[in-house]
Short mmCIF file of C-alpha atoms in Angstrom, two decimals:
data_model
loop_
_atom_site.label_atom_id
_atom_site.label_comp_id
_atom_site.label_asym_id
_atom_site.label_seq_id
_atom_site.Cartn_x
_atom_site.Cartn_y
_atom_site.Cartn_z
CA UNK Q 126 41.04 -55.41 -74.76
CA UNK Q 127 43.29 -52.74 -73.46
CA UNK Q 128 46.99 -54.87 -72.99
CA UNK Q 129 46.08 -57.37 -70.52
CA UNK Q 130 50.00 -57.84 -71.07
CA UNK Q 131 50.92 -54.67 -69.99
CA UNK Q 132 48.66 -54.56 -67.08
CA UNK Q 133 50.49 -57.39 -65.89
CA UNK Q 134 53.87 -56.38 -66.37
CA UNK Q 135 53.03 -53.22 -64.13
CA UNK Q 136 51.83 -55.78 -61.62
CA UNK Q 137 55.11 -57.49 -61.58
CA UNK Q 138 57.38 -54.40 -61.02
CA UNK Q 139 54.87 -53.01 -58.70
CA UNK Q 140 55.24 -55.96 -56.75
CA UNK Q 141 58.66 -56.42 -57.00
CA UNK Q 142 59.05 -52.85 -55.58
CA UNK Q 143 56.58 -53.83 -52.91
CA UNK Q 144 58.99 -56.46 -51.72
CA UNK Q 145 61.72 -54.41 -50.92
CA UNK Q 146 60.31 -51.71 -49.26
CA UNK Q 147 58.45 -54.57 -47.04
CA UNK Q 148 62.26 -55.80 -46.17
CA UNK Q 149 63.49 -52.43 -45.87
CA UNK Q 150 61.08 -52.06 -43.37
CA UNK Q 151 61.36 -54.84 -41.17
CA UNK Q 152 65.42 -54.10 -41.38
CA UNK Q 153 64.88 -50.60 -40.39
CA UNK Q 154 62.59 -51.67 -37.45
CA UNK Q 155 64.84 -54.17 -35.99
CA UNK Q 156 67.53 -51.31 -36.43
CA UNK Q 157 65.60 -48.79 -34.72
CA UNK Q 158 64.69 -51.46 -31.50
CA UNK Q 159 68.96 -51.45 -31.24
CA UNK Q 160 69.43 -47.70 -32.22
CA UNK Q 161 66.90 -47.46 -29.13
CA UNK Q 162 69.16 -49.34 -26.78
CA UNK Q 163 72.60 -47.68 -27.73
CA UNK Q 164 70.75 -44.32 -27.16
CA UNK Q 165 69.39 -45.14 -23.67
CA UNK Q 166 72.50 -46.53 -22.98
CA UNK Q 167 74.57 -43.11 -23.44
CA UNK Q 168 72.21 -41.65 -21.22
CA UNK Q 169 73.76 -42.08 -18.04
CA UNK Q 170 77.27 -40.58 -18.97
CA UNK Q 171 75.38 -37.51 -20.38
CA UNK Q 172 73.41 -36.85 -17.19
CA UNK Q 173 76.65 -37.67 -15.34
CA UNK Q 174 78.92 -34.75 -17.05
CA UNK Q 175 75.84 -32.53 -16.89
CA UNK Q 176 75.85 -32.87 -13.18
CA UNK Q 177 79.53 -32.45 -12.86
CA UNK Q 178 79.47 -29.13 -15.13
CA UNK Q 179 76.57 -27.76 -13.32
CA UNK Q 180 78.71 -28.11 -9.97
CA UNK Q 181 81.89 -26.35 -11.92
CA UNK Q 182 79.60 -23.31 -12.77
CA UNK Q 183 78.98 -22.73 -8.71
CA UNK Q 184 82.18 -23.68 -7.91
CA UNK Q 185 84.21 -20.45 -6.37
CA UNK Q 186 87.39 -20.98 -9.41
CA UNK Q 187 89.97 -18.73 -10.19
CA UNK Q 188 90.16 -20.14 -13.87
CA UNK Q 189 87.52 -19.12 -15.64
CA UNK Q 190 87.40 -21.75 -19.05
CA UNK Q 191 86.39 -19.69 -22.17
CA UNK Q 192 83.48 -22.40 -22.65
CA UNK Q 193 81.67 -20.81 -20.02
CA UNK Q 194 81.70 -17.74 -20.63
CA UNK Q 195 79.42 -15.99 -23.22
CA UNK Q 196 81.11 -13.68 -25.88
CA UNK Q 197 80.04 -11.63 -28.72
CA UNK Q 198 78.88 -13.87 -31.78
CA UNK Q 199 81.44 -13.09 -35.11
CA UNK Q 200 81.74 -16.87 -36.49
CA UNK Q 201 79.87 -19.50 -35.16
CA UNK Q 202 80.62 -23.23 -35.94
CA UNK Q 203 77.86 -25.77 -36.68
CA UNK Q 204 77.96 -29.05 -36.10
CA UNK Q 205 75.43 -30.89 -38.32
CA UNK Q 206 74.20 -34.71 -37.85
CA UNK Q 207 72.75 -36.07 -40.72
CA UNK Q 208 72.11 -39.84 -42.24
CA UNK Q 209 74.39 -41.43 -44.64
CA UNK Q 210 71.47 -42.88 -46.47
CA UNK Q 211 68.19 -41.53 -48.07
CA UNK Q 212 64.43 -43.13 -48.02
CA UNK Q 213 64.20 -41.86 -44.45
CA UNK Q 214 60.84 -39.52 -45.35
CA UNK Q 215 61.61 -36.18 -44.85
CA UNK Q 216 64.18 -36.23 -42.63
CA UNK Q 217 66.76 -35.17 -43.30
CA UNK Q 218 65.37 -31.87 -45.41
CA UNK Q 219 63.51 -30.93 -42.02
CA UNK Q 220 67.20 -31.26 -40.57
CA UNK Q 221 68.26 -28.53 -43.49
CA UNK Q 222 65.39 -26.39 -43.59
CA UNK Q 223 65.66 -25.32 -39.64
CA UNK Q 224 69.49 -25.06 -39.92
CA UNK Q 225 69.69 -22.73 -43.47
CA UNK Q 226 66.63 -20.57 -41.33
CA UNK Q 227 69.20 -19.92 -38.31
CA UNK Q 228 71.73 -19.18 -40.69
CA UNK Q 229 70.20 -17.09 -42.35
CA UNK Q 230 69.60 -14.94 -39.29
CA UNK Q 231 73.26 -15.10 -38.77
CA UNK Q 232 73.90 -14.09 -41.69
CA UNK Q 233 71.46 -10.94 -41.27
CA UNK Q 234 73.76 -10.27 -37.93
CA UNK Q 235 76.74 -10.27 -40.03
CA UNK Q 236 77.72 -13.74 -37.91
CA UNK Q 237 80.22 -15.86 -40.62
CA UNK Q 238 79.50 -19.52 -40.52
CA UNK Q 239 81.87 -22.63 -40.08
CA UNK Q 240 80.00 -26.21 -40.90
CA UNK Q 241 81.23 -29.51 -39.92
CA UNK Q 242 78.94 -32.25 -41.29
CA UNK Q 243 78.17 -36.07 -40.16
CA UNK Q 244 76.43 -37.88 -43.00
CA UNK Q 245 76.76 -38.05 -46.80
CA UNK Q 246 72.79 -36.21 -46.72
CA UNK Q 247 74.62 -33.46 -44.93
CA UNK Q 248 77.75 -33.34 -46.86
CA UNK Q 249 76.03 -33.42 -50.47
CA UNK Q 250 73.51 -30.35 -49.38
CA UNK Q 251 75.63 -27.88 -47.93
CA UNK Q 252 78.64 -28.48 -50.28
CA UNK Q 253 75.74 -27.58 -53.32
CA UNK Q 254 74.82 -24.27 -51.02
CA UNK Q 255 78.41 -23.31 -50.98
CA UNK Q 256 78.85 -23.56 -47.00
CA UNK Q 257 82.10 -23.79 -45.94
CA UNK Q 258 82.69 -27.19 -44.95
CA UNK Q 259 85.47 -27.50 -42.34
CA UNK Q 260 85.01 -31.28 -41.56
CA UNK Q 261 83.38 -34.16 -42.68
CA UNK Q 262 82.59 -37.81 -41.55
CA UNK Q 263 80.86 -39.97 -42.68
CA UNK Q 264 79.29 -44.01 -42.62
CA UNK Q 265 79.45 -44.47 -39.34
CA UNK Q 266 76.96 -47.37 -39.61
CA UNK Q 267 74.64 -47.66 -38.22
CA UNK Q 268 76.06 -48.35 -34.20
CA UNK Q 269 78.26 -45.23 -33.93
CA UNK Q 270 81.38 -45.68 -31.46
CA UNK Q 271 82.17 -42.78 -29.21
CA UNK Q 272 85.72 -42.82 -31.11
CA UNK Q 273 84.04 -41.91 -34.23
CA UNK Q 274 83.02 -38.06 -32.82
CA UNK Q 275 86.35 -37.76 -31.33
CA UNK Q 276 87.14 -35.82 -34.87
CA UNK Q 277 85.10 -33.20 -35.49
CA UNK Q 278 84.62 -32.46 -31.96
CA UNK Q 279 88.30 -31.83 -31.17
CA UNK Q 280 87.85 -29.28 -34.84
CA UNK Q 281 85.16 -27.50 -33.52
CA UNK Q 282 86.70 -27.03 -30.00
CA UNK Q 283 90.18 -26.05 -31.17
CA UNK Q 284 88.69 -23.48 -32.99
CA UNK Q 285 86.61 -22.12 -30.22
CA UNK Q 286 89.19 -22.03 -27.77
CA UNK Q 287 91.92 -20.33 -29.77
CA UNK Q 288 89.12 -18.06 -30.70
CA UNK Q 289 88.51 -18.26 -34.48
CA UNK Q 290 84.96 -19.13 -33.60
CA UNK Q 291 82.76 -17.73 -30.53
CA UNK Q 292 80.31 -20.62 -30.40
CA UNK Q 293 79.28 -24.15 -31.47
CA UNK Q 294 75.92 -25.28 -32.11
CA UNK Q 295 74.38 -28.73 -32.67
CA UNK Q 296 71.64 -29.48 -35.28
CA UNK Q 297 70.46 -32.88 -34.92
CA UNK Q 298 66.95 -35.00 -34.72
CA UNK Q 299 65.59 -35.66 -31.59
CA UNK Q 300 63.69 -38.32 -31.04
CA UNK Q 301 60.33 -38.30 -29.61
CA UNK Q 302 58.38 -41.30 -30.81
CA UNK Q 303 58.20 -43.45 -33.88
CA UNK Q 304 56.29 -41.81 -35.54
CA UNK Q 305 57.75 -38.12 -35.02
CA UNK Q 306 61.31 -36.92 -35.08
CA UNK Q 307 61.73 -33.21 -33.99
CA UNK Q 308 64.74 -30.90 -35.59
CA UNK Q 309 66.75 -29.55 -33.31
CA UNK Q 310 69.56 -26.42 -33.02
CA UNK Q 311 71.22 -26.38 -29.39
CA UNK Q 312 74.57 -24.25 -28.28
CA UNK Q 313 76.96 -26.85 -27.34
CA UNK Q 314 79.76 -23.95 -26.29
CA UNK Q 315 79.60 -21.85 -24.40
CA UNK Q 316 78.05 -23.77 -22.09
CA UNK Q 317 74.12 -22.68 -21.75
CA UNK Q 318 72.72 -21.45 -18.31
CA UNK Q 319 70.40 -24.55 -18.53
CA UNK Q 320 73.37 -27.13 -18.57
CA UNK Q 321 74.89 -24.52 -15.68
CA UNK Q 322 71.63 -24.86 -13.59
CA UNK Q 323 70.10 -22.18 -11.43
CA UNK Q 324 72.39 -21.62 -8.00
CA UNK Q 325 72.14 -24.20 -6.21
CA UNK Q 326 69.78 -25.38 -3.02
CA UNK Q 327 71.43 -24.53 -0.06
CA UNK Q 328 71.64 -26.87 2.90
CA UNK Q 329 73.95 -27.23 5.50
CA UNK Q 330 77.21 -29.84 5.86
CA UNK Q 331 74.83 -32.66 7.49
CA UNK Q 332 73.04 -33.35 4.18
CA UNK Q 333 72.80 -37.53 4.37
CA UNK Q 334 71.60 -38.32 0.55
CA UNK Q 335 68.85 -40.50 0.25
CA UNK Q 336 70.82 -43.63 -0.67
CA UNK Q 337 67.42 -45.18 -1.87
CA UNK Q 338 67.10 -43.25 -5.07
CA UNK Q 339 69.29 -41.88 -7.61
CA UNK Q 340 70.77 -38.29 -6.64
CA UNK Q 341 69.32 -35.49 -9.39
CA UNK Q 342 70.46 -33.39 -10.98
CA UNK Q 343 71.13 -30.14 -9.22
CA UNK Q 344 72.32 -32.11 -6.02
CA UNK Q 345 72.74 -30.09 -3.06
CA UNK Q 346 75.96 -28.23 -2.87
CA UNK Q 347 77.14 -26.52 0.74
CA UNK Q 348 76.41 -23.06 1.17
CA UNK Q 349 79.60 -21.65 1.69
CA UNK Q 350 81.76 -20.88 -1.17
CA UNK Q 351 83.67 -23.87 -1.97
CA UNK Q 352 86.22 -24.85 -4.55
CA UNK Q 353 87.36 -28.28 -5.82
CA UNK Q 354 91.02 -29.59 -4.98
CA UNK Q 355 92.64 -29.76 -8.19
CA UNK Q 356 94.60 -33.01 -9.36
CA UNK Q 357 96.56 -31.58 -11.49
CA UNK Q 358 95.77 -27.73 -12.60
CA UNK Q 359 92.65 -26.36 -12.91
CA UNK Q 360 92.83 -25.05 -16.58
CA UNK Q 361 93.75 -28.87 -17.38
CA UNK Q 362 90.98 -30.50 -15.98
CA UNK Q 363 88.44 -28.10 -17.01
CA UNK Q 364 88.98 -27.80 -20.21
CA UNK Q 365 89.11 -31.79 -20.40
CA UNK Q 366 85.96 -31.94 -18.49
CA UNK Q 367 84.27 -29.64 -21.09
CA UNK Q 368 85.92 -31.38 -24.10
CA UNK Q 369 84.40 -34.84 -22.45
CA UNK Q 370 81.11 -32.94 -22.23
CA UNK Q 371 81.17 -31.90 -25.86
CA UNK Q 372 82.06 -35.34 -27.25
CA UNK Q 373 79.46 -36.82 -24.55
CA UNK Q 374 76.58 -34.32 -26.50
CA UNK Q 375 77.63 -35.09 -29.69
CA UNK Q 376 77.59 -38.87 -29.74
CA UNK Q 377 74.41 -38.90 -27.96
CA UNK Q 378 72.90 -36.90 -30.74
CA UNK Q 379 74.80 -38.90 -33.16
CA UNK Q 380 72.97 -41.56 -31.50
CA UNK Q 381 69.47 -40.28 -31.28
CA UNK Q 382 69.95 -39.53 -34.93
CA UNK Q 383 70.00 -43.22 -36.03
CA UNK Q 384 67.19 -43.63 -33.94
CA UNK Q 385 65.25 -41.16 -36.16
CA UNK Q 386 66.83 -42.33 -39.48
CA UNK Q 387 65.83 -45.94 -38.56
CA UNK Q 388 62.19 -44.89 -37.50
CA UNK Q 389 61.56 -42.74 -40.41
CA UNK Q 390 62.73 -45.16 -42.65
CA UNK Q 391 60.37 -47.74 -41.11
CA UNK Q 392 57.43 -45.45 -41.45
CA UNK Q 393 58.39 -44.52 -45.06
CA UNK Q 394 59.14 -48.14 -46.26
CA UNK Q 395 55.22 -48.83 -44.68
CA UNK Q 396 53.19 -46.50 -46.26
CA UNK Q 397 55.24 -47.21 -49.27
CA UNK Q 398 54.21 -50.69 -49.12
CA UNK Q 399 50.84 -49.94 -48.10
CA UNK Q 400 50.42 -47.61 -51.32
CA UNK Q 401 51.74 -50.44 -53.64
CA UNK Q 402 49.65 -53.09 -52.19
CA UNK Q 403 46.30 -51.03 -52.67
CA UNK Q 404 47.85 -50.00 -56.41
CA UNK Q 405 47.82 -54.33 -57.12
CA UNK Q 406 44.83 -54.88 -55.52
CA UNK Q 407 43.27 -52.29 -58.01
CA UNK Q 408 45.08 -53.58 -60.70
CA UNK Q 409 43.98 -56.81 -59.88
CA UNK Q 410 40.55 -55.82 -60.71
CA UNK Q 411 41.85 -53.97 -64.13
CA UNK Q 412 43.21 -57.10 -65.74
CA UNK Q 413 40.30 -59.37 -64.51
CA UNK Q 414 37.75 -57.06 -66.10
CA UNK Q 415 40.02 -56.96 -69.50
CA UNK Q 416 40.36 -60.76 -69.32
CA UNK Q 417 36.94 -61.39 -68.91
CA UNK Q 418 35.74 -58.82 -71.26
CA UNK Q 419 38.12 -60.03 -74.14
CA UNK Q 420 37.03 -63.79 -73.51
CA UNK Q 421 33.30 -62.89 -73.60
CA UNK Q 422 33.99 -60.92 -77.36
CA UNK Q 423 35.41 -64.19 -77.74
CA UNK Q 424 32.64 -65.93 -77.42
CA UNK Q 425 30.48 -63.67 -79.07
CA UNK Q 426 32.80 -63.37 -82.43
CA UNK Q 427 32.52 -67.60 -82.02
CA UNK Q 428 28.79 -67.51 -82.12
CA UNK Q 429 28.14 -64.66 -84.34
CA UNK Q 430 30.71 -67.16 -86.72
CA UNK Q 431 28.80 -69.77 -86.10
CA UNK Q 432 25.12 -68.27 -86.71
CA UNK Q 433 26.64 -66.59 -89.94
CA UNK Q 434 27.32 -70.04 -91.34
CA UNK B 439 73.91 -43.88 11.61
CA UNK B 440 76.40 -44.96 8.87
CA UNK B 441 77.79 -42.66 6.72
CA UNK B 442 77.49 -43.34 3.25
CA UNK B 443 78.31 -42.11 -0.43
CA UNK B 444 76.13 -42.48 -3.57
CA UNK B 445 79.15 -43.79 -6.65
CA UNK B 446 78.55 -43.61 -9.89
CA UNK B 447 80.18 -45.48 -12.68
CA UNK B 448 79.59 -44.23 -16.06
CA UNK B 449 81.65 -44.72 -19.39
CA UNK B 450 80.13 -43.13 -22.70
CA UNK B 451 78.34 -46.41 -24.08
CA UNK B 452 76.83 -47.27 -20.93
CA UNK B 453 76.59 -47.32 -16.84
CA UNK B 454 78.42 -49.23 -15.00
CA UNK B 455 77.78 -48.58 -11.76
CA UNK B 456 75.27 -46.70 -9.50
CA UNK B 457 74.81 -47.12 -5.89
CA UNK B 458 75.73 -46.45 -2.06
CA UNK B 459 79.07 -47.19 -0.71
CA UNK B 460 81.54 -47.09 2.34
CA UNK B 461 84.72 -46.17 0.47
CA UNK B 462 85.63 -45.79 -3.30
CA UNK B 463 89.62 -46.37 -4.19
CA UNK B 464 90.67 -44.62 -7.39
CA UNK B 465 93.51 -44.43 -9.46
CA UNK B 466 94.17 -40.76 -9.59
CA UNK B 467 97.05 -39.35 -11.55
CA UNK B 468 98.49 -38.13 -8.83
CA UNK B 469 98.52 -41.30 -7.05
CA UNK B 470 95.86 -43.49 -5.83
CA UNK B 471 93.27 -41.75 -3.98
CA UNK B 472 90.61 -43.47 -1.28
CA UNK B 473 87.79 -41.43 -0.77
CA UNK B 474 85.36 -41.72 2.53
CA UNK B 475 81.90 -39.72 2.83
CA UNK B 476 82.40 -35.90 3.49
CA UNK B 477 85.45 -36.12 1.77
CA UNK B 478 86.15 -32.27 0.34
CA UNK B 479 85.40 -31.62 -3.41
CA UNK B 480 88.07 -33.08 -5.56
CA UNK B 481 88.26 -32.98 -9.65
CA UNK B 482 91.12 -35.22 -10.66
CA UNK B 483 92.04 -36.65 -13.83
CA UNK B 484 92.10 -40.83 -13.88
CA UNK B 485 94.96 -43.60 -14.99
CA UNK B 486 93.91 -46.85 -16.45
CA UNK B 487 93.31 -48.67 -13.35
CA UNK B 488 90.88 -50.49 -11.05
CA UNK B 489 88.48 -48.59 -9.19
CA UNK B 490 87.59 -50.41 -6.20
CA UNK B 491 84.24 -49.88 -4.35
CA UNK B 492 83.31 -51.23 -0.78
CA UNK B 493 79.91 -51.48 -0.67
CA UNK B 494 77.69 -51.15 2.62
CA UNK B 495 78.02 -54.72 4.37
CA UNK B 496 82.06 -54.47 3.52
CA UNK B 497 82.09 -56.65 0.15
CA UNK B 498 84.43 -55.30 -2.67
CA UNK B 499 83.27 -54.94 -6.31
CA UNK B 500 86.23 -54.02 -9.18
CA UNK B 501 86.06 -52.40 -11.65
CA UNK B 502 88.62 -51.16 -14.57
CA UNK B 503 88.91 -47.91 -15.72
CA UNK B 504 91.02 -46.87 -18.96
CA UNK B 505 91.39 -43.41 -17.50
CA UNK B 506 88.83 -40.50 -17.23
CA UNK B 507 87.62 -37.90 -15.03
CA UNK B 508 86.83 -37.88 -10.64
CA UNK B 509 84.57 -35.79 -9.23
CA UNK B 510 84.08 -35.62 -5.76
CA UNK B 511 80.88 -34.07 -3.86
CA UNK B 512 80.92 -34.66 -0.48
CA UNK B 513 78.85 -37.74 -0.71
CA UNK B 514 78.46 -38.00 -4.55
CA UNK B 515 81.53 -40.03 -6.43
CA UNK B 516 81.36 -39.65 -9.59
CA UNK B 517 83.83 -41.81 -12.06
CA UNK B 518 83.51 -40.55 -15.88
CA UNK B 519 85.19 -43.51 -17.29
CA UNK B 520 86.58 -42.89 -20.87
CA UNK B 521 85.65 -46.06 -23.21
CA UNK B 522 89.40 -46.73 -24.52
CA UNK B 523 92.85 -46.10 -24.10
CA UNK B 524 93.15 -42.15 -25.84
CA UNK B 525 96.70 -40.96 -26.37
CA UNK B 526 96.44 -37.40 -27.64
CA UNK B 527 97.84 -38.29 -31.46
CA UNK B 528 94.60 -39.99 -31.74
CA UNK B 529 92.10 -37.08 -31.15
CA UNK B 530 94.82 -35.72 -33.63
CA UNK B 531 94.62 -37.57 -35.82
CA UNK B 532 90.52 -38.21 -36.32
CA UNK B 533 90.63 -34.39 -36.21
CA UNK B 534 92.91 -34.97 -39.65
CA UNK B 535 91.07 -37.63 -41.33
CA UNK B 536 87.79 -35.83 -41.04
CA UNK B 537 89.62 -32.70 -42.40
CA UNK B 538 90.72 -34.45 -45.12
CA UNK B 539 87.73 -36.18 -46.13
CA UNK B 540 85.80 -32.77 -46.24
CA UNK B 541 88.82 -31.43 -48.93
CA UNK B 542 88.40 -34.97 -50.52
CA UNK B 543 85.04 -35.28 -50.96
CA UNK B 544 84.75 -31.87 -51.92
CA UNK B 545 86.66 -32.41 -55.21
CA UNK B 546 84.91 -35.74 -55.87
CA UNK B 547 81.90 -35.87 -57.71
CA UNK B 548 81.70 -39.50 -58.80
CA UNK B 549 81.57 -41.48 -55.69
CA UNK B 550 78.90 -43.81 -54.22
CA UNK B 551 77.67 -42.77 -58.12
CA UNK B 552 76.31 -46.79 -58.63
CA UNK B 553 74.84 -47.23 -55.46
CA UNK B 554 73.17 -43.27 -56.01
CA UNK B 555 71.70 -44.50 -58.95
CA UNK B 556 70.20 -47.86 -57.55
CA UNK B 557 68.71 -45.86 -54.46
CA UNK B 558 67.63 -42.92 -56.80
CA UNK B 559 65.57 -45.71 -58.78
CA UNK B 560 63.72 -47.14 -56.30
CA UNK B 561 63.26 -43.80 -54.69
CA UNK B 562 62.00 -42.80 -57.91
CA UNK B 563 59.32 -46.51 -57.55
CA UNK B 564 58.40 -45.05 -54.09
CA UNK B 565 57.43 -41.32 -55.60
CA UNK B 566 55.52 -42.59 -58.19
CA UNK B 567 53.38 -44.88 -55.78
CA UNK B 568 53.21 -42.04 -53.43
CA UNK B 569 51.74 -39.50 -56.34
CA UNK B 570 49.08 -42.60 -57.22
CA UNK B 571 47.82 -43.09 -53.91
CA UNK B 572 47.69 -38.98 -54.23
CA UNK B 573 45.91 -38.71 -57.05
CA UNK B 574 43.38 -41.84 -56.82
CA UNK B 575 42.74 -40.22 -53.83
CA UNK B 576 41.91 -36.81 -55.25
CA UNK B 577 39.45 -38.41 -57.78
CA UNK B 578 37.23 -40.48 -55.28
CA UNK B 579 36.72 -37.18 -53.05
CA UNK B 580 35.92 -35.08 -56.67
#
């Protein structure tokens, strides 16, 4: 009989595999339900700023902030989310393959790239492509605080207002469902005409919101050119507004991206499990048949003996 | 009719408030600012302080702020509350660390090596399984 022994062994690790993957993916699915929350949660603030910026971009200001206005690409900076941790499917290498395709077309355009990476994943794939890594963070846990983007954000901004780089893009996973995460590259700086919003609806002064629902975005804005009151300067607040707006992005990505890790892990871990389990099952059947078929030669050797005598 | 303005409350990690009001009282850096509907459009930074709101039938609700951002439509408040106390060295120095932990971890090559190895293992469990599955798969079909 052909090792019942070792057929069992295999069983055993098998199993023994099959057991953590099964608790890696009930951790990663109680993850993902919180992941869920803390990214609905940031919501609000992002719509918020959004709102605010989109009324900036109408508003009649002398200052015009450099994060507004488009220039001619020369450097751009990247700012790329990743997970700490691996086992999350494929991920993470989605992540890479959508951001080395853009850079690669910057690269055709002669456009130098500056990286700053979240995540080990990140870190470990770009550092063996020879990018040039500016910044890095990394395990943030798996609840990211809004302190922990304060970092690279303030990096990448620096840079693009004293002008070493003309923009800042944002490579993260969105997520859609649990069962699909979508890679995505979006230009944080200068400030895209979709954040700005199309001019405004024009109404006159006696606009009386409708208190019963939430206003949207785009609200109404008077039709004469207005301009805020300032408290202090202008430049000040702007450029703090926009600095709250990057951070605001960022984390929310930051957040969306544990969302992703968690669900991709989950869906991983499962199949994973599922695989083993049909692997014992059949197995299973292996060793039975060997057992069986070694104690009926048994037998047979026993009565073949026994007629012989 | 009463005149009324739609607030809203929002720090990064969540909202905090949204919903009509008579009067919002803010503590702008400039000094404290009360702002009634039709009020002219204001951006103003924020001091740690209370933000009171009267809501429609007169009753207060408090709320603190650790500074942040105002904006003021004509009947749209909106508070952009910042989630701690930020003093400028501190955005300095996270800028630093994660500066430094690039240059760091760029000249590393050993860390996280144990806990690399454990994950590569089991990763290496999962693969297997997954080319199994694969290949019992291809044999039942051929």
């Amino acid at each position: 009989m052909a090792g019942a022994k070792e057929i069992r062994s295999k069983i055993k690790s098998i199993q023994s595999t099959q057991k953590i993957t099964k608790a890696m993916e009930m951790v990663a699915a109680s993850k993902m339900r919180k992941a869920l929350e803390r990214m609905q949660a940031a919501r609000p603030y992002a719509i918020k700023i959004r709102n605010v910026i989109s009324h900036l971009a109408h508003a009649h200001t002398d200052y015009r902030s450099p994060g507004l206005v488009e220039r001619e690409l020369k450097r751009v900076g990247l700012i790329i989310i990743s997970t700490d941790r691996g086992l999350c499917g494929g991920l993470n290498s989605n992540l890479f393959r959508i951001t080395i395709g853009a850079m690669q077309q910057w690269r055709v355009q002669g456009v130098e790239v500056d990286l700053c990476v979240v995540g080990t994943k990140a870190f470990q794939f770009f550092r063996r492509l020879r990018g040039n890594i500016v910044a890095h963070i990394a395990h943030l846990g798996d609840a990211p605080r809004f302190e922990d983007v304060l970092g690279p954000v303030k990096i990448m901004a620096d840079a693009f207002t004293e002008g070493r780089i003309d923009a800042i893009y944002l490579v993260y996973n969105e997520f859609v469902n649990t069962m699909s995460q979508k890679p995505r590259i979006e230009r944080l700086f200068p400030v895209t005409s979709e954040v700005k919003g199309t001019a405004p609806r024009h109404s006159d002064d006696t606009y009386e919101p409708d208190i019963t629902s939430r206003i949207p975005a785009g609200t109404v804005l008077p039709a004469h050119p207005w301009d805020y009151i300032y408290e202090p300067a202008p430049e000040e607040l702007i450029e703090l507004l926009l600095r709250r707006y990057g951070e605001s992005v960022v984390y929310q990505a930051l957040a969306e991206n544990v969302a992703c890790e968690m669900a991709a892990r989950m869906v991983a871990m499962k199949s994973a499990s599922d695989n083993a389990g049909t692997l014992i099952d059949e197995l299973q059947l292996i060793y039975n048949k060997a057992r069986q078929a070694s104690i009926t030669q048994e037998l047979a050797e026993i009565v073949g003996g026994a007629a012989a005598v | 009719m009463a005149m009324t303005l739609h607030v809203d409350i929002v720090s990064a990690e969540k909202e905090l408030f949204s919903g009509p009001a008579e009067m919002v009282v803010a503590p702008g850096e400039l000094g404290e600012l009360g702002i009634l509907p039709r009020h002219s459009q204001l951006l103003t930074r924020l001091k740690p302080g209370q933000v009171r709101i009267r809501l429609l039938g007169g009753e207060e609700q408090l709320f603190y702020v650790s500074g942040g951002l105002l904006e003021v439509q004509p009947h749209v408040v909106t508070i952009l509350s910042d989630t701690a106390e930020r003093a400028k060295d501190l955005d300095e120095s996270a800028a630093q660390a994660a500066r430094q932990r690039a240059e760091q971890a760029i000249g590393d090559h050993r860390s996280e090596f144990e806990f690399a190895r454990a994950k590569a293992e089991l990763a290496e469990a999962i693969a297997q399984l997954q080319a199994i599955e694969k290949m019992r798969k291809l044999r039942k079909s051929g």
